[in-house]
Short mmCIF file of C-alpha atoms and ligand atoms in Angstrom, two decimals:
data_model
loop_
_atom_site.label_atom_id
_atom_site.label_comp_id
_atom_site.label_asym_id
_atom_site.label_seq_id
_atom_site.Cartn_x
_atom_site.Cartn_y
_atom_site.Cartn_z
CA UNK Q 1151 102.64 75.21 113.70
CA UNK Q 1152 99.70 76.46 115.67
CA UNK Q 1153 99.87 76.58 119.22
CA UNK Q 1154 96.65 74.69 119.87
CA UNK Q 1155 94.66 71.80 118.56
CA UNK Q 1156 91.49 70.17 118.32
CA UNK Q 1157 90.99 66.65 120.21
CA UNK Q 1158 87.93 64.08 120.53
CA UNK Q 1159 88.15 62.55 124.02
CA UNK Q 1160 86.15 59.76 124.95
CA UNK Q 1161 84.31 60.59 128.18
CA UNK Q 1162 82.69 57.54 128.75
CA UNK Q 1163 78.97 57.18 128.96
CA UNK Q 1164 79.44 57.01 125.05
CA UNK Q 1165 80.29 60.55 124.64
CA UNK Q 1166 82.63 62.37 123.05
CA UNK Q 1167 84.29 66.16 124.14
CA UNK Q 1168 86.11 67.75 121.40
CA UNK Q 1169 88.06 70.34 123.26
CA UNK Q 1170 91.50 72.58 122.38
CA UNK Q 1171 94.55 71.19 123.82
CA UNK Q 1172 98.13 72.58 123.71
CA UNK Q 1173 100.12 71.45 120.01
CA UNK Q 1174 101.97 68.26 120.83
CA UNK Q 1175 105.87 68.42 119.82
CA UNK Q 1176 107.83 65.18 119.40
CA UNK Q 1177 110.52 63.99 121.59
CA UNK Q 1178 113.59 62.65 119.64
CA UNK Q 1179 112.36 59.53 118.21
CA UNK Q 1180 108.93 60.55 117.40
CA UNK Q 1181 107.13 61.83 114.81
CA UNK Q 1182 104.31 64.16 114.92
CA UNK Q 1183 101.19 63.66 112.05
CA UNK Q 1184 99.07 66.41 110.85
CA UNK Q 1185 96.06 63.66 110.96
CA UNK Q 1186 93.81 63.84 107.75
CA UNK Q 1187 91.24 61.22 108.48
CA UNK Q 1188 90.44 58.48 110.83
CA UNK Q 1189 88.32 55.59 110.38
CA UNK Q 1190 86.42 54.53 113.23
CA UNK Q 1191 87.21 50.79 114.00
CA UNK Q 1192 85.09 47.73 115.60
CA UNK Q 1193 86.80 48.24 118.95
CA UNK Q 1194 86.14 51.80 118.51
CA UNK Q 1195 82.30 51.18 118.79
CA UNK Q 1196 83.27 48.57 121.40
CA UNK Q 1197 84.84 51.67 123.45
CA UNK Q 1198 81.77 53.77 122.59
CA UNK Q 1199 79.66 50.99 124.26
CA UNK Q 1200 81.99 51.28 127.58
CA UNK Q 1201 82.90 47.32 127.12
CA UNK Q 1202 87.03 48.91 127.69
CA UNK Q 1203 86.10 51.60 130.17
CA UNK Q 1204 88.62 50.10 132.33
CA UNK Q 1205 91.55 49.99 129.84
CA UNK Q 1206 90.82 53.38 128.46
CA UNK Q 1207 90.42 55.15 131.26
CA UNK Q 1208 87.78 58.28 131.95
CA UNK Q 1209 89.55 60.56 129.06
CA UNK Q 1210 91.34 59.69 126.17
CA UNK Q 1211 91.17 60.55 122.34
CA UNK Q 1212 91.27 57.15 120.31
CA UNK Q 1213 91.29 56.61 116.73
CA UNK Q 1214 94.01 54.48 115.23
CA UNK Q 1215 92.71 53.61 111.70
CA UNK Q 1216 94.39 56.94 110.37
CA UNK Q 1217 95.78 58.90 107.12
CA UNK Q 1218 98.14 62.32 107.53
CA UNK Q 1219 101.37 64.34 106.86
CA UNK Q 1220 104.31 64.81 108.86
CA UNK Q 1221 104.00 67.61 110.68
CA UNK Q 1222 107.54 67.61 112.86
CA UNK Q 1223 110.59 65.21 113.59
CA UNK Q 1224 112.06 64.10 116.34
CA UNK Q 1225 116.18 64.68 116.06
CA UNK Q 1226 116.79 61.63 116.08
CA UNK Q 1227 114.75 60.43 113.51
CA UNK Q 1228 115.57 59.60 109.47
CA UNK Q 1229 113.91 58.48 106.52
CA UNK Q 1230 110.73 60.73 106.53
CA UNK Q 1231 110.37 64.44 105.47
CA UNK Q 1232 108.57 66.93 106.78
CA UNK Q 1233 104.78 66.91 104.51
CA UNK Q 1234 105.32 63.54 103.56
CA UNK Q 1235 101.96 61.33 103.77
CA UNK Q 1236 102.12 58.54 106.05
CA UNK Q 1237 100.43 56.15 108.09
CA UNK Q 1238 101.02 54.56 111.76
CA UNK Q 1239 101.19 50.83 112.53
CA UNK Q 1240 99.47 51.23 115.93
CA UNK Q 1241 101.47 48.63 117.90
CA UNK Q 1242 104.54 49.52 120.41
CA UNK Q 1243 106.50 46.96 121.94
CA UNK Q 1244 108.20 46.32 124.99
CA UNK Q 1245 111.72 44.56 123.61
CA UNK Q 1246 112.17 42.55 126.41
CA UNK Q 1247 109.96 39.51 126.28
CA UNK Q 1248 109.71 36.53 124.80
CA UNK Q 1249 107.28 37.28 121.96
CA UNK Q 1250 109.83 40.42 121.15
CA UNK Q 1251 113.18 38.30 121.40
CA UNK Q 1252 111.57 35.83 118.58
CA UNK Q 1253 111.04 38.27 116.73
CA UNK Q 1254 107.52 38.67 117.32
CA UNK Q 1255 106.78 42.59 118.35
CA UNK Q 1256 103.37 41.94 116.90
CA UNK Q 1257 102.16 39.60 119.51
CA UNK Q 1258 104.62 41.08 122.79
CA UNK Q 1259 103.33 40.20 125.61
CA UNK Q 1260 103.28 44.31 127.17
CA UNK Q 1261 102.00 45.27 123.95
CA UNK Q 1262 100.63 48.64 123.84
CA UNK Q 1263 98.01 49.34 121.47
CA UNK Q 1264 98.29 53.07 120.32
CA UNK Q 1265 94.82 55.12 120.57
CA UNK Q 1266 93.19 52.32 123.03
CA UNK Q 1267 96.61 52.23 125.66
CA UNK Q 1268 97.84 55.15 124.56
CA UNK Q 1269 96.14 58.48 123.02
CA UNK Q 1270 94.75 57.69 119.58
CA UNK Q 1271 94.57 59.90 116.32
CA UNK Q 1272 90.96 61.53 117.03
CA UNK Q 1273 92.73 65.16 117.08
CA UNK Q 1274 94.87 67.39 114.65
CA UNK Q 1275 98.32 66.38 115.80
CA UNK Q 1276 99.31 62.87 116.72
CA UNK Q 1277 102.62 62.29 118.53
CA UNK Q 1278 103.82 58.67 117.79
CA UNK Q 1279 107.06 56.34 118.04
CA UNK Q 1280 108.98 56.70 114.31
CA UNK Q 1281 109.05 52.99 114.41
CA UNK Q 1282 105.06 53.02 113.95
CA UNK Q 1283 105.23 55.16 111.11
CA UNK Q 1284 105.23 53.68 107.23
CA UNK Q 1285 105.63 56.09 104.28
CA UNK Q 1286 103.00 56.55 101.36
CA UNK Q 1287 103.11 57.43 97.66
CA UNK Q 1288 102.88 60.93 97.28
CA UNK Q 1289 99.62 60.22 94.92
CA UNK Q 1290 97.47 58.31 97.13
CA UNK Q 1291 94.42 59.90 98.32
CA UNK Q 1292 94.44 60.22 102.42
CA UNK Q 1293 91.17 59.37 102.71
CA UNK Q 1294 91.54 55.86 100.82
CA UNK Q 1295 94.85 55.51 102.73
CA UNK Q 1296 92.67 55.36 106.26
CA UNK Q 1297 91.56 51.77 105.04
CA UNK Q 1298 95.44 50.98 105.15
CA UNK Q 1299 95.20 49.42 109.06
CA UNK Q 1300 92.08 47.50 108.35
CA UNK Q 1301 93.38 46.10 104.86
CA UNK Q 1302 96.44 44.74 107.01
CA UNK Q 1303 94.56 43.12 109.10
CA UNK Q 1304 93.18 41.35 106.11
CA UNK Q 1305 96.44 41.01 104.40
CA UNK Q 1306 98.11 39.33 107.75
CA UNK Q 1307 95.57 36.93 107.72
CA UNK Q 1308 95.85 35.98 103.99
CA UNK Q 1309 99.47 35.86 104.68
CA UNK Q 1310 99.49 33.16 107.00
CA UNK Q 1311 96.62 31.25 105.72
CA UNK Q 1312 99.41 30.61 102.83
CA UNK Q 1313 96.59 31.44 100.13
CA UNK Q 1314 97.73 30.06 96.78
CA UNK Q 1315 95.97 31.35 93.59
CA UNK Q 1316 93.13 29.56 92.54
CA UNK Q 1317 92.03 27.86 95.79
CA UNK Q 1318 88.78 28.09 97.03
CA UNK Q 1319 87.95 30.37 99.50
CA UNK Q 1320 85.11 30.87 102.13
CA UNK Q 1321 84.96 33.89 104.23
CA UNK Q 1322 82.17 33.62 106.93
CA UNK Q 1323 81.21 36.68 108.32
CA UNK Q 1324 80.37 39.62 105.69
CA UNK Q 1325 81.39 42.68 108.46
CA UNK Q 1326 84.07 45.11 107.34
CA UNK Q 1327 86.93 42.53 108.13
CA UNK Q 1328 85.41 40.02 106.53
CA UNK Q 1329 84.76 42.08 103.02
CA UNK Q 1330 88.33 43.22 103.71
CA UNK Q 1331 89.37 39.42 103.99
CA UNK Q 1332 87.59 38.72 101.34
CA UNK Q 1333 89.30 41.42 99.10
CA UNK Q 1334 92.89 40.77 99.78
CA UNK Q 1335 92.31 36.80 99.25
CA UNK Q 1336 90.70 38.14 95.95
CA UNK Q 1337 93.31 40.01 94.83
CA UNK Q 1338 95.80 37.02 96.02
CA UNK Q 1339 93.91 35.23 93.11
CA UNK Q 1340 91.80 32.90 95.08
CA UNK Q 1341 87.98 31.78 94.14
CA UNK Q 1342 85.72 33.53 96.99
CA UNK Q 1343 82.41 32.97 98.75
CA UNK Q 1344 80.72 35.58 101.71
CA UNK Q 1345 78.75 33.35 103.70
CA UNK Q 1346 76.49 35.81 105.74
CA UNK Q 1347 73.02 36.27 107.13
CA UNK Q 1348 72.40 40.23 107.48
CA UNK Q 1349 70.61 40.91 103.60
CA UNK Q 1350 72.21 44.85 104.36
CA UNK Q 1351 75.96 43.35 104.20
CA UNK Q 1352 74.88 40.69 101.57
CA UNK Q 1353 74.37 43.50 99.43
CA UNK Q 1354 76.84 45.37 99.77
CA UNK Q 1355 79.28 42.33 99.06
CA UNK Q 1356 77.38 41.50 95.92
CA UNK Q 1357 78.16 44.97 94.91
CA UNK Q 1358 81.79 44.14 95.52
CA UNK Q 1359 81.29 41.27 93.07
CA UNK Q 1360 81.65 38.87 95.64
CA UNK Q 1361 79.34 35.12 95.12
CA UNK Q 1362 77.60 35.31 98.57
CA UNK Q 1363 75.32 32.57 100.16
CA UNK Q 1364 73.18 33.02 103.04
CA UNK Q 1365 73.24 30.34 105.36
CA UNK Q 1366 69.93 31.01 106.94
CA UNK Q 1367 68.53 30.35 103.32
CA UNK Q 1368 70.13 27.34 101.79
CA UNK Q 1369 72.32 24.50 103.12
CA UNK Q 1370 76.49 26.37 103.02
CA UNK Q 1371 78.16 23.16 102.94
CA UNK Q 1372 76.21 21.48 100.64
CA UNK Q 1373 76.61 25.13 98.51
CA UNK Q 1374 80.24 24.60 98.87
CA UNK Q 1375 80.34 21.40 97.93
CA UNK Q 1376 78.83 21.92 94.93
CA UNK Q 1377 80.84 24.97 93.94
CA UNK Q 1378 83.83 22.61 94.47
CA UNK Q 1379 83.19 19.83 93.12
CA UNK Q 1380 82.63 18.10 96.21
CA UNK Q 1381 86.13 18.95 97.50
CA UNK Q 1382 85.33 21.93 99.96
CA UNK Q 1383 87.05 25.09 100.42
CA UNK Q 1384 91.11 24.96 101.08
CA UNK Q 1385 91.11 28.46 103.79
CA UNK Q 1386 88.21 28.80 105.07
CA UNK Q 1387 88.27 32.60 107.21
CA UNK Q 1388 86.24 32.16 110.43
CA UNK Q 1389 85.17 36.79 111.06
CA UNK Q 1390 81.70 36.59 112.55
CA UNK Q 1391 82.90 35.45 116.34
CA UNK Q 1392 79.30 33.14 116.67
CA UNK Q 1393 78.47 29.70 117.04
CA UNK Q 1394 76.91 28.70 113.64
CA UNK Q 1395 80.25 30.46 112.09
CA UNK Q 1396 82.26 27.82 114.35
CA UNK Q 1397 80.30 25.32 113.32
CA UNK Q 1398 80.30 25.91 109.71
CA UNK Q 1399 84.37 26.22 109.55
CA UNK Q 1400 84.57 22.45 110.11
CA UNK Q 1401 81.92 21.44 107.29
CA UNK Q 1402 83.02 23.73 104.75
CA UNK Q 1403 87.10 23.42 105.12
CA UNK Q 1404 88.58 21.05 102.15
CA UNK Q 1405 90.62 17.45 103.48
CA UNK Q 1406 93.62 19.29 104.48
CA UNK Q 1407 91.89 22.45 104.40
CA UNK Q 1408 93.49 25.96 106.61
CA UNK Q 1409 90.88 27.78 108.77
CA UNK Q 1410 91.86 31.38 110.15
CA UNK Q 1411 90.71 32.11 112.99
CA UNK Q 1412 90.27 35.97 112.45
CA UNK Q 1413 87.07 36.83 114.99
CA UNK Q 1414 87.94 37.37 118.38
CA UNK Q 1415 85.79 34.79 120.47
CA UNK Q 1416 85.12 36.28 124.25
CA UNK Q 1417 83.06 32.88 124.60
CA UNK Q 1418 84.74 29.42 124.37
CA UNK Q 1419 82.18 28.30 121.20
CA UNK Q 1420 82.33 24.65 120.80
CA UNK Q 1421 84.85 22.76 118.06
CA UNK Q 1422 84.07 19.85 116.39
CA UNK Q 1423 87.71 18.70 116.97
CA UNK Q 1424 86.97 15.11 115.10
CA UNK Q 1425 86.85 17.29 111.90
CA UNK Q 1426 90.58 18.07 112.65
CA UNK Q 1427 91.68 14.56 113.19
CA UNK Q 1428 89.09 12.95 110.18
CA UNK Q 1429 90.91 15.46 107.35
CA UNK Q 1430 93.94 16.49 108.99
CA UNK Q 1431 92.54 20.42 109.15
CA UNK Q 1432 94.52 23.07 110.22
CA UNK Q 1433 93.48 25.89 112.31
CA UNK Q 1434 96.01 28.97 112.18
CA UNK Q 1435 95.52 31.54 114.99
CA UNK Q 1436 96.13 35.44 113.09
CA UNK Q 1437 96.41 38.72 115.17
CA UNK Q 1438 96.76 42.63 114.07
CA UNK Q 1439 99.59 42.88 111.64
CA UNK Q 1440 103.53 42.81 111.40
CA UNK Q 1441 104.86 45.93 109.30
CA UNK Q 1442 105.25 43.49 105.93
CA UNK Q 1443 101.71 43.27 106.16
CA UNK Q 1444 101.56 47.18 106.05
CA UNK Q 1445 103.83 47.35 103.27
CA UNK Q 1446 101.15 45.11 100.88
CA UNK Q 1447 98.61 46.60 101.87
CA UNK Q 1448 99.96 50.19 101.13
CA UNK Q 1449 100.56 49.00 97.79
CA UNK Q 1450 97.18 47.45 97.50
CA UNK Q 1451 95.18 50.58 97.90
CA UNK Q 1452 97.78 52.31 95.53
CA UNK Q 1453 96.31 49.20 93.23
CA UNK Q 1454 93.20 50.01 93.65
CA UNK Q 1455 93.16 45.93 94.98
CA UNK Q 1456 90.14 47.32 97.47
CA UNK Q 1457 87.49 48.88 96.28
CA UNK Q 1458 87.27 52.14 98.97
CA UNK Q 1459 84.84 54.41 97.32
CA UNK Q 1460 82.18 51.58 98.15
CA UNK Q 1461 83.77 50.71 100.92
CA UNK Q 1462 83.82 54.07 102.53
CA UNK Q 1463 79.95 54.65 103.35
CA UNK Q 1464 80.38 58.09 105.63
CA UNK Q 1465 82.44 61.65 106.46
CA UNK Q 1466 81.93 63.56 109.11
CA UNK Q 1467 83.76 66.11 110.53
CA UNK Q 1468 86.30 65.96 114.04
CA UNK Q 1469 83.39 68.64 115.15
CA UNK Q 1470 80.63 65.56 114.22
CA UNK Q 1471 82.28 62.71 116.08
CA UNK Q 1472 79.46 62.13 118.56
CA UNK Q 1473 76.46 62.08 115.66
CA UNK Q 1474 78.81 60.18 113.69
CA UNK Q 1475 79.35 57.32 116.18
CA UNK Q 1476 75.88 57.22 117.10
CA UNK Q 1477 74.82 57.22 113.37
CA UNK Q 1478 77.16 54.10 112.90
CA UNK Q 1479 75.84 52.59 115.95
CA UNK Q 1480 72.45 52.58 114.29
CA UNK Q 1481 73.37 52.05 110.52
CA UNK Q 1482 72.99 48.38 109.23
CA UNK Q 1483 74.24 49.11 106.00
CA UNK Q 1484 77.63 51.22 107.49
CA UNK Q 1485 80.52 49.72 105.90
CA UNK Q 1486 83.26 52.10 107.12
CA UNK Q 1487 82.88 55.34 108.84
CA UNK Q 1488 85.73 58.04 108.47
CA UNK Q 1489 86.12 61.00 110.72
CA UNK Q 1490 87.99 64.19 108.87
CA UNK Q 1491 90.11 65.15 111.49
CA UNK Q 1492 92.19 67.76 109.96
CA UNK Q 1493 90.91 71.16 107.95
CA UNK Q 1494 93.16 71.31 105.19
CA UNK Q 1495 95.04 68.12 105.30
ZN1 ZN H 2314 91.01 48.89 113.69
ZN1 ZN H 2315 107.61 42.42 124.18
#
C-alpha cells in the first residue's frame, strides 16, 4: 500500500482540486476499496451546480456510483478477501429510529448518504462501513459494474411497482434513470414505452430498442391507448420531475393501474386526484435501494440485462474530473459519464 493517494474535492464554485492525501486505513469494521471507476450521478451535477453547498460543505470528495477491489480489512470484518471486486451500497444508518426498527435502514430517518454526507469515492482509496459493501463475480468488468448503484435504483423501483411479465409499461422521462427504469422493467418481461421530448435521449432509447413517443409530437394517451387496446398502461414510472410528466401519469395509468413515483419533485406539481378515486390508481412512493435490490442488479449486469457499452457515453481520467463535469454539463446526448479513478485497477 502506498503511503499517499489521489483525491477530487469539490471546492465549490463548481470546481474540483485533485490533491495527494495521506492512504486511508480501515478501522475494524471497515473496508478499504482500491476504487476503479466512478460514475458521476444526477446529484453529482446537482453538487457541481452548488444547489447542496450547504450539506456538502466547502471540501469534500464525492462520487458514490463506484466499481473497485478490496484493498484492506478491518479485523473485525468476514466474508470478503483482500482483491476481491466489489461495490458499496452508499447508505449508513442510524439503528435507532423508527424507519431502522421496521426494518427500514433504507429510508432511516439520520440517514447518511456516503460521498454527499460523508466523503465519496472520487479518490484511490475509499474507507467505508463493511455493511455497505456487496461482493462481485470475479468476471465482471469494473467499469460495467459502476452502473450497479444506478441499475438499483431502477430495480427498487420495479420491485415495488410489483411488475408482472407482460404488462404494459410507460416510463416518462427518457434521462439515465428513466432508460435504467426502463431496462430493468424490460428485462422483468414487461411491454415498454419512453415517453420523452429531448430528440438527443429519444435516440439514444431507440437505440436501446425501446418504442418511444414524443409527447410534444402526438397525443401520449391516445398513443397508449391504442398500443393497449384501449386499456392503458398497468405501472406507469413518473422520472422527469415536471408538470406535463404529472399530468400524463393520470391519463396514461390502466383502471387499477400502479404509478411510481421515481423523480424527486422540489415543487408541489398538481395531481389530478379524481383519477385516483375514478379507477382506483395507485401511487407507490420508491427511494434509493435496499441491499436485495443490489443483489439483482449485480446479477443483471453479469446478464448483460443493461446494455452498458451504450449506456456508458464517456472516460476520463481522476486527473480530468473538472473537464469531465463541465463536458457533461454541456452534453445533451451524455448518457453516463465515468471517472477512472484508479491507475491499474
Ligand atoms: Zn447516483
Ligand atoms: Zn435510523
Amino acid at each position: 500500500m502506498s503511503e499517499t493517494i489521489n483525491a477530487a474535492y469539490y471546492r465549490r464554485n463548481k470546481s474540483f482540486v485533485v490533491e495527494t492525501a495521506p492512504s486511508p486505513l480501515p478501522e475494524d469494521d471497515e473496508i478499504a476499496i482500491r476504487i476503479a471507476y466512478c460514475g458521476i450521478c444526477g446529484t453529482d451535477m446537482h453538487i457541481y451546480h452548488g444547489n447542496m453547498d450547504a450539506r456538502v460543505g466547502e471540501s469534500r470528495i464525492i462520487g458514490h456510483e463506484m466499481s473497485g477491489v478490496v484493498e484492506a480489512i478491518g479485523a473485525n470484518v468476514e466474508g470478503v478477501s483482500l482483491g476481491q471486486q466489489v461495490v458499496v451500497r452508499p447508505l449508513d444508518h442510524c439503528g435507532d429510529c423508527p424507519a431502522c426498527d421496521a426494518g427500514h435502514t433504507h429510508i432511516c430517518h439520520k440517514l447518511k448518504f456516503l460521498g454527499i454526507d460523508t466523503d465519496g469515492a472520487m479518490q484511490e482509496i475509499w474507507v467505508v462501513p463493511a455493511h455497505t459493501v456487496h461482493t462481485l463475480p470475479d468476471d465482471m468488468r469494473l467499469d460495467h459494474a459502476a452502473l450497479i448503484e444506478p441499475v438499483a435504483v431502477a430495480c427498487h423501483d420495479v420491485r415495488l411497482s410489483e411488475l408482472q411479465s407482460g404488462e404494459d409499461v410507460v416510463v416518462i422521462g427518457g434521462g439515465p434513470i428513466g432508460v435504467l427504469v426502463a431496462m430493468v422493467a424490460r428485462d422483468a418481461g414487461g411491454n415498454v414505452v419512453i415517453s420523452e421530448v429531448n430528440p438527443n435521449r429519444l435516440a439514444i432509447a431507440q437505440k436501446m430498442g425501446f418504442d418511444t413517443v414524443n409527447p410534444a409530437e402526438v397525443d401520449l394517451a391516445a398513443t397508449i391507448n391504442e398500443r393497449t387496446g384501449g386499456k392503458g398502461a398497468d405501472v406507469v414510472f413518473e422520472v422527469s420531475g415536471s408538470q406535463p410528466g404529472v399530468d400524463a401519469m393520470t391519463t396514461v395509468a390502466a383502471t387499477r393501474g400502479r404509478i411510481v413515483m421515481v423523480a424527486i419533485h422540489a415543487q408541489k406539481p398538481t395531481v389530478d386526484m379524481f383519477q385516483f378515486f375514478w379507477r382506483e390508481l395507485k401511487l407507490i412512493g420508491v427511494r434509493v435501494y435496499e441491499p436485495v435490490d443490489y443483489e439483482k442488479a449485480i446479477s443483471i449486469i453479469a446478464s448483460g440485462g443493461v446494455d452498458a457499452e451504450t449506456f456508458i457515453t464517456d472516460v476520463a481520467p481522476l486527473d480530468d474530473i473538472q473537464t469531465a463535469f463541465e463536458a457533461l454539463d454541456r452534453s445533451p446526448t451524455a448518457m453516463k459519464s465515468l471517472i477512472k479513478v484508479g491507475k491499474d485497477v
